[in-house]
XYZ file of C-alpha atoms in Angstrom:
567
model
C 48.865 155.321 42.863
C 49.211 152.675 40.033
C 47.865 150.026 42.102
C 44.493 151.663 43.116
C 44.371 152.605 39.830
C 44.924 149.508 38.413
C 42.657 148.323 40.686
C 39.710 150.679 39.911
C 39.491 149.162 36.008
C 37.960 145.962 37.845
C 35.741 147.368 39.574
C 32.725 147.145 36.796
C 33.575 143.062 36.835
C 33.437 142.898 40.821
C 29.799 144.458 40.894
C 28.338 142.446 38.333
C 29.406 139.106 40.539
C 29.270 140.819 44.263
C 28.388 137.004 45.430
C 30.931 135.139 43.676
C 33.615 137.121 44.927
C 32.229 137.508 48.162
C 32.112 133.606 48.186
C 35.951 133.567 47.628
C 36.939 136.482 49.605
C 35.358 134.500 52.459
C 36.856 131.215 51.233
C 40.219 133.075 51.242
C 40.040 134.067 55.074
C 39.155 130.961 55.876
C 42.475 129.529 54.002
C 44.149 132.408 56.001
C 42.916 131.451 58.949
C 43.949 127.439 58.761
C 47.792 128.497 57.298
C 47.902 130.784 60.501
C 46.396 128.368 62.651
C 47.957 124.819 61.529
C 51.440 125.695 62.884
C 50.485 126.544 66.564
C 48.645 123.328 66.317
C 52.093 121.589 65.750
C 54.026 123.918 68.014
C 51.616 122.655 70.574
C 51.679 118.497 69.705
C 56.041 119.082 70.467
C 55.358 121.333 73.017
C 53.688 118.478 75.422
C 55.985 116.140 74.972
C 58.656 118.354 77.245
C 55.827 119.045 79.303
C 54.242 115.793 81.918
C 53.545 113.579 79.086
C 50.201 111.948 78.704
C 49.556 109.434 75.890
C 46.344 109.921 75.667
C 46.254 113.924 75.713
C 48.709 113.570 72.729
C 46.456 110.985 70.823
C 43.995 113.214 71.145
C 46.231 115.840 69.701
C 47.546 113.922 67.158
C 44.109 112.994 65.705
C 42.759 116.747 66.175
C 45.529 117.500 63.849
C 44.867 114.924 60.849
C 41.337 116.260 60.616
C 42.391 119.181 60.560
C 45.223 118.795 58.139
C 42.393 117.066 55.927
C 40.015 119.826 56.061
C 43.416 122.056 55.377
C 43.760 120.164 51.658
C 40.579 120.306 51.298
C 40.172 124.203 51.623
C 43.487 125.022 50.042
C 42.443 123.302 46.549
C 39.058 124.417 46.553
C 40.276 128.334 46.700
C 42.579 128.121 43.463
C 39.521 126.597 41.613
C 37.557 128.872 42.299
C 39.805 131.958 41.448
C 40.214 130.272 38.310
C 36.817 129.631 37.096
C 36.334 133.141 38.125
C 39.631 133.992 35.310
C 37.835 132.046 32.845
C 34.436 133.970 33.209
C 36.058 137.393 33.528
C 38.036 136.369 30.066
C 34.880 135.589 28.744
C 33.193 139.017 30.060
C 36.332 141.288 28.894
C 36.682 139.972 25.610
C 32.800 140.172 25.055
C 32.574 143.925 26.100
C 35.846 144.768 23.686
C 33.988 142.948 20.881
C 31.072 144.367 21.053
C 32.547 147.867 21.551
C 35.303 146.945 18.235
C 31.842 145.547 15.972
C 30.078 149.096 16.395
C 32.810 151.453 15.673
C 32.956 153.358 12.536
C 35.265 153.757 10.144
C 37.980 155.604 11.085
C 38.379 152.866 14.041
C 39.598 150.334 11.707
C 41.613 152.600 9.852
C 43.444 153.465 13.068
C 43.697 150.286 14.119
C 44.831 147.398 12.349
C 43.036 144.140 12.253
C 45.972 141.908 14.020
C 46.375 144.350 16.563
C 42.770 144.653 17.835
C 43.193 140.285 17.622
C 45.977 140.725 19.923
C 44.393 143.050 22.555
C 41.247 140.695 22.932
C 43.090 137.263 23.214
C 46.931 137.807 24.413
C 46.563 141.059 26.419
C 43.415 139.273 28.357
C 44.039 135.971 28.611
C 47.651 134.970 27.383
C 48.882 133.801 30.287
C 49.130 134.350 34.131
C 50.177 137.849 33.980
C 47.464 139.079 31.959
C 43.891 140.873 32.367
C 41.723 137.611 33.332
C 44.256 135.717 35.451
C 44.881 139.690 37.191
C 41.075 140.269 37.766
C 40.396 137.629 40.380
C 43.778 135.473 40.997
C 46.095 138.412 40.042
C 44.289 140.399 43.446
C 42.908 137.767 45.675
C 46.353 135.663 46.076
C 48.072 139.017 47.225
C 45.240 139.810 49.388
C 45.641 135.789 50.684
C 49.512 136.154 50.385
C 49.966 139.754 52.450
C 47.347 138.271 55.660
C 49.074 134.726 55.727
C 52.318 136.827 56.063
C 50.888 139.373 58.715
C 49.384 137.040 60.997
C 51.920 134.496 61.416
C 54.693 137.595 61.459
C 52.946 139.181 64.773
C 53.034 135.283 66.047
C 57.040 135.156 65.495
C 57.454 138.812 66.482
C 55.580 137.394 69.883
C 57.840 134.510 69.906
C 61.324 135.814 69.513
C 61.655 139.400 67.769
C 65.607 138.617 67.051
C 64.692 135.458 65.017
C 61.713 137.208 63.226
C 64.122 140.131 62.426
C 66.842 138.283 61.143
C 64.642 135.893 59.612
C 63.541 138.947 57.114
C 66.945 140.537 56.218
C 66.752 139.981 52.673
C 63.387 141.500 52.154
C 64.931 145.109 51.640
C 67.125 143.923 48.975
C 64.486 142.453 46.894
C 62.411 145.831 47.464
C 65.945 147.683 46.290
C 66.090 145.022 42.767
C 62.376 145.676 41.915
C 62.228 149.632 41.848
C 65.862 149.377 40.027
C 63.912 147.136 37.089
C 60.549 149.307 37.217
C 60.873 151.233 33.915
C 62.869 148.742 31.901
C 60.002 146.235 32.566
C 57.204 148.324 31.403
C 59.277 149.390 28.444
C 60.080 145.897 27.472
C 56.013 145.093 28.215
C 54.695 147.776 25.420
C 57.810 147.010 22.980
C 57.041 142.759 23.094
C 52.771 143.406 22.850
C 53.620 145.618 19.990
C 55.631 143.259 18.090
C 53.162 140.638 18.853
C 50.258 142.628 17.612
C 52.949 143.224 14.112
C 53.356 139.381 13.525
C 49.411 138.702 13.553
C 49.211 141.835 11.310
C 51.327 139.912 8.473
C 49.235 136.960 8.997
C 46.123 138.176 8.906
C 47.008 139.811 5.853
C 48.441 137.141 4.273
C 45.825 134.633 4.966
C 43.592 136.987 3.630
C 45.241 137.574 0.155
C 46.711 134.146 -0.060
C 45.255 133.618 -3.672
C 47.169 136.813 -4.557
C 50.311 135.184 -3.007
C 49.899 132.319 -4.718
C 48.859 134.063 -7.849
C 52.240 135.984 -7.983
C 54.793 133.871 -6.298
C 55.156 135.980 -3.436
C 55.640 132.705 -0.757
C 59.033 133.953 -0.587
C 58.980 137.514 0.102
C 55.787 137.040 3.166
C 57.766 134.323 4.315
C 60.907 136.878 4.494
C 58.816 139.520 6.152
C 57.167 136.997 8.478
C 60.839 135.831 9.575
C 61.942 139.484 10.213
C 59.058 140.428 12.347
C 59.066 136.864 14.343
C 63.040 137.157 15.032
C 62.296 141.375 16.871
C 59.170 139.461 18.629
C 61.521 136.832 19.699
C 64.538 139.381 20.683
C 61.671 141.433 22.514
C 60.492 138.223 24.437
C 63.911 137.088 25.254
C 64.707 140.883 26.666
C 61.479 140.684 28.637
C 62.493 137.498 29.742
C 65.510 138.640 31.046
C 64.224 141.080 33.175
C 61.884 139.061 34.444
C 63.745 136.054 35.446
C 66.331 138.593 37.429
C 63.572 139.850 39.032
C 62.322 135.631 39.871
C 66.047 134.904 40.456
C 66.893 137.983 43.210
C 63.116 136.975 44.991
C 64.061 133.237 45.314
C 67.250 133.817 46.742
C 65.742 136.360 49.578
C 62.868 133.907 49.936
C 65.055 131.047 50.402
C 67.638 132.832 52.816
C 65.459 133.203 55.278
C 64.925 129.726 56.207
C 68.650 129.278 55.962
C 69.567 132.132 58.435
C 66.289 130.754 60.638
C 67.603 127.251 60.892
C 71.549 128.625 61.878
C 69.941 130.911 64.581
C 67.521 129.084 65.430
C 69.406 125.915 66.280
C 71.734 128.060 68.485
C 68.836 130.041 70.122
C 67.330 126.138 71.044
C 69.953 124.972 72.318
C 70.460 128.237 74.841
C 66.584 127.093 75.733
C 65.829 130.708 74.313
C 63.104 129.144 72.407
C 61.528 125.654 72.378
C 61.225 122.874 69.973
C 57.879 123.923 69.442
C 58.759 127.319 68.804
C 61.559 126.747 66.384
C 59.747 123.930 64.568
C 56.325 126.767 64.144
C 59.201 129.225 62.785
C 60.068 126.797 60.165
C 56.913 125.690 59.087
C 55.929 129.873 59.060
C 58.630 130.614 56.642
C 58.267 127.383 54.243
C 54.555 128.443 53.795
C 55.749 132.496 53.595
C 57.893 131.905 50.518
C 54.771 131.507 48.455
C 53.287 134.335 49.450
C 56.519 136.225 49.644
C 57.133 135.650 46.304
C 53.509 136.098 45.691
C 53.756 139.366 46.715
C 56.984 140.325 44.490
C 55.583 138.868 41.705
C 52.584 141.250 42.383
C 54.197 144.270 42.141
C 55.817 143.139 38.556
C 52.572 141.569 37.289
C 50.364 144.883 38.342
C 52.976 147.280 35.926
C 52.281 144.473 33.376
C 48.482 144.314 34.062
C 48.284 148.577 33.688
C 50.262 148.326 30.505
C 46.945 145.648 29.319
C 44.669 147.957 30.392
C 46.200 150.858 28.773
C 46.338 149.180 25.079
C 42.091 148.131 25.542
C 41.538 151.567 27.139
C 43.378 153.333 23.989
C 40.622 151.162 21.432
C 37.784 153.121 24.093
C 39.301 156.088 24.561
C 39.707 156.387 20.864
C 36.087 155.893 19.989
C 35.665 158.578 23.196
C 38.164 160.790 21.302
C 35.908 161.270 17.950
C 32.249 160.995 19.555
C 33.430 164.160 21.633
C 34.784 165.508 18.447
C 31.773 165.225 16.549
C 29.666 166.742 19.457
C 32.283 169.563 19.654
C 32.089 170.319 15.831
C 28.183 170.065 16.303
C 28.294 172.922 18.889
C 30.827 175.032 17.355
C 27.943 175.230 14.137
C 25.286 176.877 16.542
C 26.282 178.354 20.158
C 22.833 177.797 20.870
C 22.168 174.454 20.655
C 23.049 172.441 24.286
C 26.140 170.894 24.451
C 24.568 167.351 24.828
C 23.956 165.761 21.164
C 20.533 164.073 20.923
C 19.969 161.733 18.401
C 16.468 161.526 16.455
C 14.791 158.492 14.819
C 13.372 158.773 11.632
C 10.793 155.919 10.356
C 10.542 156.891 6.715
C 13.144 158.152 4.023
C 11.625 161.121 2.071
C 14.493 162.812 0.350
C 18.491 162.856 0.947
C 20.974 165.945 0.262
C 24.470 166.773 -0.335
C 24.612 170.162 1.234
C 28.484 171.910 -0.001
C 30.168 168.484 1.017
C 33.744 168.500 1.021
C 36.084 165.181 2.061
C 39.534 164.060 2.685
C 41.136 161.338 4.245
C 43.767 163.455 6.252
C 43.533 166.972 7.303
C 46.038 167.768 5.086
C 45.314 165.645 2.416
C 44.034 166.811 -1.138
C 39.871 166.455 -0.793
C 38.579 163.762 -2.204
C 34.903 165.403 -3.025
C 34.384 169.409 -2.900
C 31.744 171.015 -2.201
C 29.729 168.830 -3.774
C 25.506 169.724 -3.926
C 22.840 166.882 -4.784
C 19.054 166.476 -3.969
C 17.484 162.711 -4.077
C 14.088 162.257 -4.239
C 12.059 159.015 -2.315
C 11.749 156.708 -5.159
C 14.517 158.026 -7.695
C 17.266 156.128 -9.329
C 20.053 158.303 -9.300
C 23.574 156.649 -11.199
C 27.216 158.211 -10.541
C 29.766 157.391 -13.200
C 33.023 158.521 -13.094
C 36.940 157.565 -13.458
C 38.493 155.486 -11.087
C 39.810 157.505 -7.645
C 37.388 160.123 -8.626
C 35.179 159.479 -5.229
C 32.147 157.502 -5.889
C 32.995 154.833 -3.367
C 33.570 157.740 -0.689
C 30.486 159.853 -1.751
C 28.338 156.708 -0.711
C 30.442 156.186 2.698
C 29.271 159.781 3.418
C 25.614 158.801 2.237
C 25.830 155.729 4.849
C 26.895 157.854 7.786
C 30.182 155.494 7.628
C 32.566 158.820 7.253
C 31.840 162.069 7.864
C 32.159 164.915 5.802
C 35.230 167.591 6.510
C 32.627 170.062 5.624
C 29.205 170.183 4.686
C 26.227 168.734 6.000
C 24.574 164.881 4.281
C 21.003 165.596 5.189
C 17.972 162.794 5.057
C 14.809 163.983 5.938
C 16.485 167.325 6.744
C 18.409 166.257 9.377
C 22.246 165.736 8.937
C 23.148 161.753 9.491
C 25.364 163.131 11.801
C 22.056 163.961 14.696
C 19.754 160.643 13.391
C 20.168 157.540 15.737
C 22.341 154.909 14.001
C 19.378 152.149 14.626
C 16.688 153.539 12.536
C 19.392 154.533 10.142
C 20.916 151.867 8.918
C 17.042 150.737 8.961
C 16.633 152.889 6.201
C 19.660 152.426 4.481
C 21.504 149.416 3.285
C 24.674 149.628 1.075
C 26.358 147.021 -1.185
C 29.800 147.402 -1.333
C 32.081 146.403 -4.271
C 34.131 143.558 -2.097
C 31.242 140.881 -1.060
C 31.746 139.900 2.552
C 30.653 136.176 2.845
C 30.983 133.878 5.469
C 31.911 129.942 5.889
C 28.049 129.300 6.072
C 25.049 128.440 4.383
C 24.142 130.696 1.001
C 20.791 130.912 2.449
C 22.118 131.942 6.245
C 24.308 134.408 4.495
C 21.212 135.650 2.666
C 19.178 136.217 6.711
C 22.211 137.092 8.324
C 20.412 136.096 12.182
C 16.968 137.621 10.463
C 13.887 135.695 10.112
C 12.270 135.590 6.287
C 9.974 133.079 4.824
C 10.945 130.379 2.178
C 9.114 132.931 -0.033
C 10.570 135.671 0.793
C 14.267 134.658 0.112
C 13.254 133.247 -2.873
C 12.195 136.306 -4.290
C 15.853 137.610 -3.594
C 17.407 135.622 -5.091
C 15.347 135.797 -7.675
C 15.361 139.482 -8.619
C 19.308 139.543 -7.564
C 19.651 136.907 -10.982
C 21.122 134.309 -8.578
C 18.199 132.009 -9.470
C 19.616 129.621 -12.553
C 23.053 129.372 -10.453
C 21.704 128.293 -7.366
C 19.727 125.690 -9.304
C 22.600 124.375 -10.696
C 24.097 123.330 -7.257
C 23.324 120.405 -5.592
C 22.281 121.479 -2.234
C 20.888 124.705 -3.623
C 20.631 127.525 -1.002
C 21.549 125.206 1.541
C 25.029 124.903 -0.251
C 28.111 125.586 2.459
C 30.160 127.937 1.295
C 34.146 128.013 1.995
C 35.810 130.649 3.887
C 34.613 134.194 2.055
C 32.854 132.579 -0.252
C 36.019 131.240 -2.498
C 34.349 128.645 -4.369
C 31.702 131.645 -6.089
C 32.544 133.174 -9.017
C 33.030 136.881 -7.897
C 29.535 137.507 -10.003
C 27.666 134.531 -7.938
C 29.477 136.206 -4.540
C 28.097 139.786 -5.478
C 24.563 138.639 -6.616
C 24.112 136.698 -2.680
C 25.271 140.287 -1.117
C 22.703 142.158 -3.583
C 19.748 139.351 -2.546
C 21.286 139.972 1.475
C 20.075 143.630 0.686
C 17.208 143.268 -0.899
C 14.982 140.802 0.962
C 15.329 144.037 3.956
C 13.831 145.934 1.582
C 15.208 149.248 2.634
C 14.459 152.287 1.282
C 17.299 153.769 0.375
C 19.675 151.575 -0.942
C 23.615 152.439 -2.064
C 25.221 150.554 -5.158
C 28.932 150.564 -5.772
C 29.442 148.689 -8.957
C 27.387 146.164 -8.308
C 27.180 145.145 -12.114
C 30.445 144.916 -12.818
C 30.219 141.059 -12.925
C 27.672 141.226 -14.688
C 27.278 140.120 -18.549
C 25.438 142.396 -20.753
C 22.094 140.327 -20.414
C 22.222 139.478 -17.177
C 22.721 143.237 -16.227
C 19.425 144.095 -18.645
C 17.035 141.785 -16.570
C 18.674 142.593 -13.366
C 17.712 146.390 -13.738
C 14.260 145.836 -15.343
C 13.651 143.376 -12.150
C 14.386 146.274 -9.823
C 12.133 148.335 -11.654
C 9.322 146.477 -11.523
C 9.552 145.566 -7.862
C 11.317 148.136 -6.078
C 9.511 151.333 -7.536
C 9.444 153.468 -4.359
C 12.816 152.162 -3.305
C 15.571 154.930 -3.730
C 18.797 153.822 -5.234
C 21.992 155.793 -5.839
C 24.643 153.345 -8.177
C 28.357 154.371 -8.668
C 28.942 152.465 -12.050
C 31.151 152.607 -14.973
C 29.089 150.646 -17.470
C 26.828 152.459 -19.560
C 23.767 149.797 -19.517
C 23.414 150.647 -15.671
C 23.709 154.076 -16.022
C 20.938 154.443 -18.557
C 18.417 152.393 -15.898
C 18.552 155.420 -14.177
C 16.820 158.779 -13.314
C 19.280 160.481 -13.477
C 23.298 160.111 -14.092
C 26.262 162.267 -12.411
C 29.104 162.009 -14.543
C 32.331 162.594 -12.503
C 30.427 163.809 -9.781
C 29.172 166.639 -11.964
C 25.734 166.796 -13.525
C 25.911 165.072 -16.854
């Protein structure tokens, strides 16, 4: 059943805050309780006054029922603050799990998912309005729960009452029921199609904000623009579909909600004056179905909202289920190597690197596309420089992804210590091992927090980074020096000055195996001489493997790979 399993994705959120939701559970039969009772309290004030009449009785009466209209208010407002501070901290929860499950992914995550989709599924498909994950976790349940007992209670009341007017009273109900099912599928159809084309349109701005100096550069404003345009006007066309279902849906439920009333009033006029029914009574059945359109509409609301909700869960579980998808996969492939091993992967630590190895490693991209490296063979020793030149596309870049444990290889084992990266626990590996890529990632920070990155080094220490990553002589030159703010990825560096902080971010970890991809290429001719004979004199035991394509770095090393062949 799509509700209980709708239902069952929340439960996680519930146990963590057992007392909070107990609190408004409880707060929520008490609201119950004072919609169900207030009315009999009224039916009671009219009822006395056909009855032997006492003025003071009725006082009495009268008073007992501002109080308790007061502490009505008062109980009524305090439940729909509460659900929604609860929406706010389950947004908060939700989007903190997704993050955190996004941050540690590998590779092939990103690659599978883009970067303005995954912004859509944690801020739109959680909180982006009333119909979404947040709003459904506390409000999105608790006001049906609310909705369905302030309906059942006062319904046995009426039934109690007068069973004709009650009946009558709910003749439109099976025509709404009839208009929902006949819009089920088209609404969840429309709800994928319009999250799709919202997580499109961040795509193209994401993008675009991120390459805006290459827009600018080449007088592309234009063409994005164009593109933007064409993606925002199928959004819009999606919305406006979505919207049309929708509002049928609000338009057939406020006409059943409102005809009940109508048809209650016409009967129950005649039914009064045939002394069928009292004042009282009649005046209890209108207050009942003024404070049941809410909740009747509550209710029909509920069933679109929950096909809405699943359709949020299913896009977040797809990111999990993904990351499910390949961890089984590599276990699988792990197994499939040695029928003996168990069918649980355990994961070892290593503190020390002693040696790495390419063991017959083969790569591609896509299972049937051309491989990138085959069956390639290489032993590293602790300590040794080892430089890979080659042409560009020729796999460097990829061969030091596979050294990382950031891709895996389509054959082949990378081994460090023996063991393949695949079986050593991610922790004490990327303890070990630090890469700097070609693309510096910077942030809109401090050159010295973007140096320590959260860690905790002495004034010393980062000095001697930047130091031995030549970044000395330009940081003197700045005013602030390391405390210099940098603009958003680092934009107002030189692409030299950006890719000497990420080599001085590496460094001051000291790892012991560190990966290079052309990290000189900004590099003058001098500048690249020192850089290299700094390394050598302080990082001695430190193994290094350097994709290059400048001869200088090349000859710092141990030993050079020339097109991923020995050279």
């Amino acid at each position: 059943m799509l509700f209980l399993k709708t239902m069952r994705w929340f439960f996680p959120l519930w146990a963590r805050h057992k007392k909070a939701m107990f609190f408004i559970f409880l707060l929520s039969a008490i609201t119950i309780s004072v919609e169900t009772i207030g009315p009999i309290f009224l039916k009671t004030i009219f009822d006395s006054f056909e009855k032997d009449y006492s003025l003071d009785s009725t006082q009495k009466l009268i008073w007992g029922f501002a109080i308790f209209s007061f502490f009505r208010i008062f109980v009524t407002q305090l439940l729909p603050f509460s659900r929604g501070f609860m929406n706010l901290l389950f947004s908060a929860i939700m989007r903190g799990q997704f993050y955190k499950i996004y941050t540690e992914s590998n590779r092939q995550f990103f690659e599978k998912f883009s970067t303005g989709d995954l912004l859509t599924r944690l801020t739109d498909d959680i909180d982006g309005g009333n119909d979404r994950l947040a709003w459904y976790a506390c409000s999105g349940i608790l006001r049906p729960f609310e909705a369905f007992f302030t309906i059942l209670f006062p319904l046995i009341i009426m039934f109690n009452t007068s069973a004709p007017l009650t009946l009558a009273s709910f003749l439109p109900i099976p025509f709404l029921v009839a208009i929902l099912a006949h819009f089920e599928l088209k609404m969840l159809r429309l709800i994928s199609e319009k999250q799709q084309a919202a997580s499109d349109c961040n795509q193209v701005l994401e993008s675009c904000f991120s390459g805006i100096r290459v827009v600018k550069s080449t007088l592309s404003e234009a063409a994005q623009l164009a593109k933007y345009q064409e993606l925002t006007n199928r959004r819009t066309q999606k919305e406006k579909e979505f919207l049309k279902v929708n509002q049928t849906i609000q338009l057939f439920s406020i006409l059943a909600n409102s005809s009940g009333p109508i048809i209650t009033i016409f009967l129950g006029s005649y039914m009064m004056i045939a002394h069928t029914i009292s004042l009282g009574d009649f005046l209890m059945f209108i207050v009942y179905l003024n404070r049941m359109m809410g909740p009747i509409w509550t209710l029909s609301w509920f069933y679109a909202t929950t096909k809405q909700v699943a359709k949020y869960e299913q896009r977040l579980d797809e990111t999990a289920q993904y990351l499910l998808t390949q961890n089984r996969s590599k276990n699988a492939t792990q197994n499939s190597t040695d029928n003996t091993e168990s069918t649980k992967t355990i994961t070892k630590n290593i503190t020390s690197f002693e040696s790495m190895q390419f063991k017959n490693v083969s790569f591609s991209y896509t299972s049937q596309g051309r491989p990138i490296i085959s069956n390639f063979n290489l032993s590293i020793k602790k300590g040794e420089k080892v430089a890979i030149m080659g042409k560009v596309g020729s796999g460097k870049s990829t061969l030091l992804s596979l050294a990382d444990g950031t891709l895996r290889p389509s054959s082949g084992e990378v081994l460090i210590n023996g063991l393949s990266t695949e079986e050593i626990n991610s922790e004490s590996l990327y303890n070990l091992v630090a890469t700097i890529p070609q693309e510096s990632i910077l942030f809109s920070d401090s050159i010295k927090d973007n140096i320590l990155l959260g860690a905790n080094y002495s004034d010393e220490k980062i000095a001697q980074a930047i130091d031995h990553a030549m970044m000395k002589e330009d940081l003197d030159s700045f005013p602030d020096k390391e405390k210099t703010i940098l603009l958003q990825k680092g934009v107002s560096l030189s692409g030299g000055q950006r890719q000497r902080i990420s080599i001085a971010r590496t460094l001051i970890r000291r790892p012991e195996l560190i990966l290079m991809d052309d990290i000189t290429a900004a590099m003058d001719a001098k500048t690249e001489e020192l850089f290299w004979k700094k390394i050598k004199e302080n990082y001695p035991e430190t193994t290094m493997i350097i994709t290059t394509h400048r001869t200088k770095t090349a000859m710092a090393a141990d030993r050079v790979i020339n097109y991923l062949r020995y050279y």
